[in-house]
């Protein structure tokens, strides 16, 4: 794990007292079409991820595992018997109740010294205590920008599609 991943967990930790109302948690390194955010915010699910079924599994992707229309796991490993697997976009809508549960999870991580983790580890621990649905990305463009190649793909493939989709 790198220092950026630890920093993201730390940011979520420091924001924990803001989780007492409806909340959006969004990875900052994602270039996305605005309709994805609209889809997430308007979802009938009070707690909801964005899920992309059309992904290549290189082992770097944070995957969402779904059973019965609900996300049951988050992991880079494919270790779940489930009905659907998709890449998580890195966006999560939480209700006030879901946020309170996540706050409890974060505080438990802190008490147990489990702080050098990715923030998705805390989200994974949230799932047994909070029902979280998902919305499909469909053909709306998005990309997580982690590497130089991602910048090239964003410039050559995603940005032109954003213009078309407007």
Coordinates of C-alpha atoms in Angstrom, one line a residue:
X1 CA 0.0 0.0 0.0
X2 CA 1.3 3.4 -0.8
X3 CA 1.1 6.7 1.1
X4 CA -1.7 8.0 -1.1
X5 CA -4.0 5.1 -0.2
X6 CA -3.2 5.6 3.5
X7 CA -3.9 9.3 3.0
X8 CA -7.3 8.6 1.6
X9 CA -8.2 6.5 4.6
X10 CA -7.0 9.3 6.8
X11 CA -9.2 11.8 5.0
X12 CA -12.2 9.6 5.5
X13 CA -11.2 9.2 9.2
X14 CA -11.0 13.0 9.6
X15 CA -14.3 13.5 7.8
X16 CA -16.1 10.9 10.0
X17 CA -18.0 13.5 12.0
X18 CA -19.6 14.7 8.7
X19 CA -21.1 11.3 8.0
X20 CA -24.2 12.1 10.1
X21 CA -26.1 13.3 7.0
X22 CA -26.5 12.1 3.4
X23 CA -23.0 11.8 2.0
X24 CA -21.2 11.2 -1.3
X25 CA -17.8 9.7 -1.1
X26 CA -16.0 10.1 -4.4
X27 CA -12.5 9.2 -5.5
X28 CA -10.8 12.4 -6.7
X29 CA -8.8 10.7 -9.5
X30 CA -11.9 9.8 -11.6
X31 CA -12.8 11.6 -14.8
X32 CA -16.5 10.9 -15.4
X33 CA -19.6 12.0 -17.3
X34 CA -21.9 14.1 -15.2
X35 CA -24.8 11.8 -15.8
X36 CA -23.0 9.2 -13.7
X37 CA -23.3 11.5 -10.7
X38 CA -27.0 12.1 -11.5
X39 CA -27.6 8.4 -11.7
X40 CA -26.0 7.9 -8.3
X41 CA -27.7 10.7 -6.6
X42 CA -31.2 9.8 -8.0
X43 CA -30.9 6.1 -7.3
X44 CA -33.8 4.5 -5.4
X45 CA -31.1 2.9 -3.2
X46 CA -30.4 5.1 -0.2
X47 CA -26.9 3.6 -0.1
X48 CA -25.4 3.0 -3.5
X49 CA -22.2 2.3 -5.5
X50 CA -21.6 2.9 -9.2
X51 CA -20.7 -0.4 -10.9
X52 CA -19.1 -1.0 -14.3
X53 CA -19.7 -4.5 -15.6
X54 CA -17.5 -3.9 -18.7
X55 CA -14.0 -4.0 -17.3
X56 CA -10.8 -5.9 -17.7
X57 CA -9.6 -7.5 -14.5
X58 CA -5.9 -6.7 -14.3
X59 CA -5.9 -7.2 -10.5
X60 CA -5.7 -3.4 -9.8
X61 CA -9.4 -2.8 -10.0
X62 CA -11.5 -2.5 -6.9
X63 CA -14.3 -5.0 -7.7
X64 CA -17.9 -5.0 -6.3
X65 CA -19.5 -8.4 -5.8
X66 CA -23.3 -8.5 -6.0
X67 CA -25.9 -11.0 -4.7
X68 CA -29.6 -10.3 -4.8
X69 CA -29.1 -6.8 -6.1
X70 CA -27.0 -5.8 -3.2
X71 CA -23.2 -5.4 -2.9
X72 CA -21.8 -8.0 -0.5
X73 CA -18.1 -7.4 -1.0
X74 CA -15.4 -5.1 -2.2
X75 CA -12.0 -6.5 -3.1
X76 CA -9.2 -6.5 -5.7
X77 CA -9.3 -10.3 -5.5
X78 CA -12.1 -12.3 -7.1
X79 CA -13.0 -14.3 -4.0
X80 CA -16.8 -14.3 -3.9
X81 CA -19.5 -16.6 -5.2
X82 CA -21.9 -14.0 -6.5
X83 CA -24.3 -13.2 -9.3
X84 CA -22.5 -10.1 -10.7
X85 CA -19.0 -8.7 -10.5
X86 CA -18.1 -5.2 -11.7
X87 CA -15.5 -2.6 -11.2
X88 CA -16.4 0.1 -8.6
X89 CA -16.1 3.6 -10.1
X90 CA -15.1 4.9 -6.7
X91 CA -18.3 6.7 -5.9
X92 CA -20.6 5.8 -3.0
X93 CA -23.8 7.5 -1.8
X94 CA -24.7 7.0 1.8
X95 CA -27.8 7.8 3.8
X96 CA -27.4 9.4 7.2
X97 CA -27.9 5.9 8.8
X98 CA -25.3 4.4 6.5
X99 CA -22.9 7.2 7.3
X100 CA -23.4 6.6 11.0
X101 CA -22.6 2.9 10.5
X102 CA -19.5 3.8 8.5
X103 CA -18.4 6.2 11.2
X104 CA -18.6 3.3 13.7
X105 CA -16.6 1.1 11.4
X106 CA -13.9 3.8 11.1
X107 CA -13.7 4.3 14.8
X108 CA -13.4 0.5 15.3
X109 CA -10.5 0.5 12.8
X110 CA -8.8 3.3 14.8
X111 CA -9.4 1.5 18.2
X112 CA -7.8 -1.7 16.7
X113 CA -4.9 0.2 15.1
X114 CA -6.1 -0.8 11.7
X115 CA -5.2 2.5 10.0
X116 CA -2.7 1.6 7.3
X117 CA -5.4 0.3 5.1
X118 CA -7.2 1.3 1.9
X119 CA -10.4 3.1 2.6
X120 CA -12.3 0.4 0.7
X121 CA -11.4 -1.9 3.5
X122 CA -13.6 0.2 5.8
X123 CA -16.4 0.2 3.1
X124 CA -16.1 -3.6 2.9
X125 CA -16.6 -3.8 6.7
X126 CA -19.7 -1.6 6.3
X127 CA -21.5 -4.1 4.0
X128 CA -22.6 -6.7 6.6
X129 CA -24.2 -3.9 8.6
X130 CA -25.7 -1.8 5.9
X131 CA -27.6 -2.7 2.7
X132 CA -25.9 -1.1 -0.3
X133 CA -27.2 -1.3 -3.8
X134 CA -25.7 -0.2 -7.1
X135 CA -26.3 1.5 -10.3
X136 CA -24.8 0.3 -13.6
X137 CA -22.5 2.7 -15.5
X138 CA -23.8 1.4 -18.8
X139 CA -22.1 3.1 -21.7
X140 CA -21.3 6.4 -19.9
X141 CA -17.6 7.2 -20.1
X142 CA -15.3 7.3 -17.1
X143 CA -11.7 6.5 -16.1
X144 CA -9.7 6.3 -12.9
X145 CA -6.4 8.1 -13.6
X146 CA -3.6 6.3 -11.8
X147 CA -0.9 5.9 -14.4
X148 CA 0.6 7.8 -17.4
X149 CA -1.3 5.4 -19.7
X150 CA -4.5 6.5 -18.0
X151 CA -3.9 10.1 -18.9
X152 CA -3.4 9.1 -22.5
X153 CA -6.6 7.1 -22.5
X154 CA -8.4 9.9 -20.9
X155 CA -7.2 12.4 -23.6
X156 CA -7.7 10.1 -26.5
X157 CA -10.8 8.1 -25.6
X158 CA -12.8 9.5 -22.6
X159 CA -12.7 13.3 -23.3
X160 CA -14.0 12.9 -26.9
X161 CA -16.8 10.7 -25.6
X162 CA -17.7 13.3 -22.9
X163 CA -18.2 15.8 -25.7
X164 CA -20.4 13.4 -27.6
X165 CA -22.5 12.5 -24.6
X166 CA -23.3 16.1 -23.6

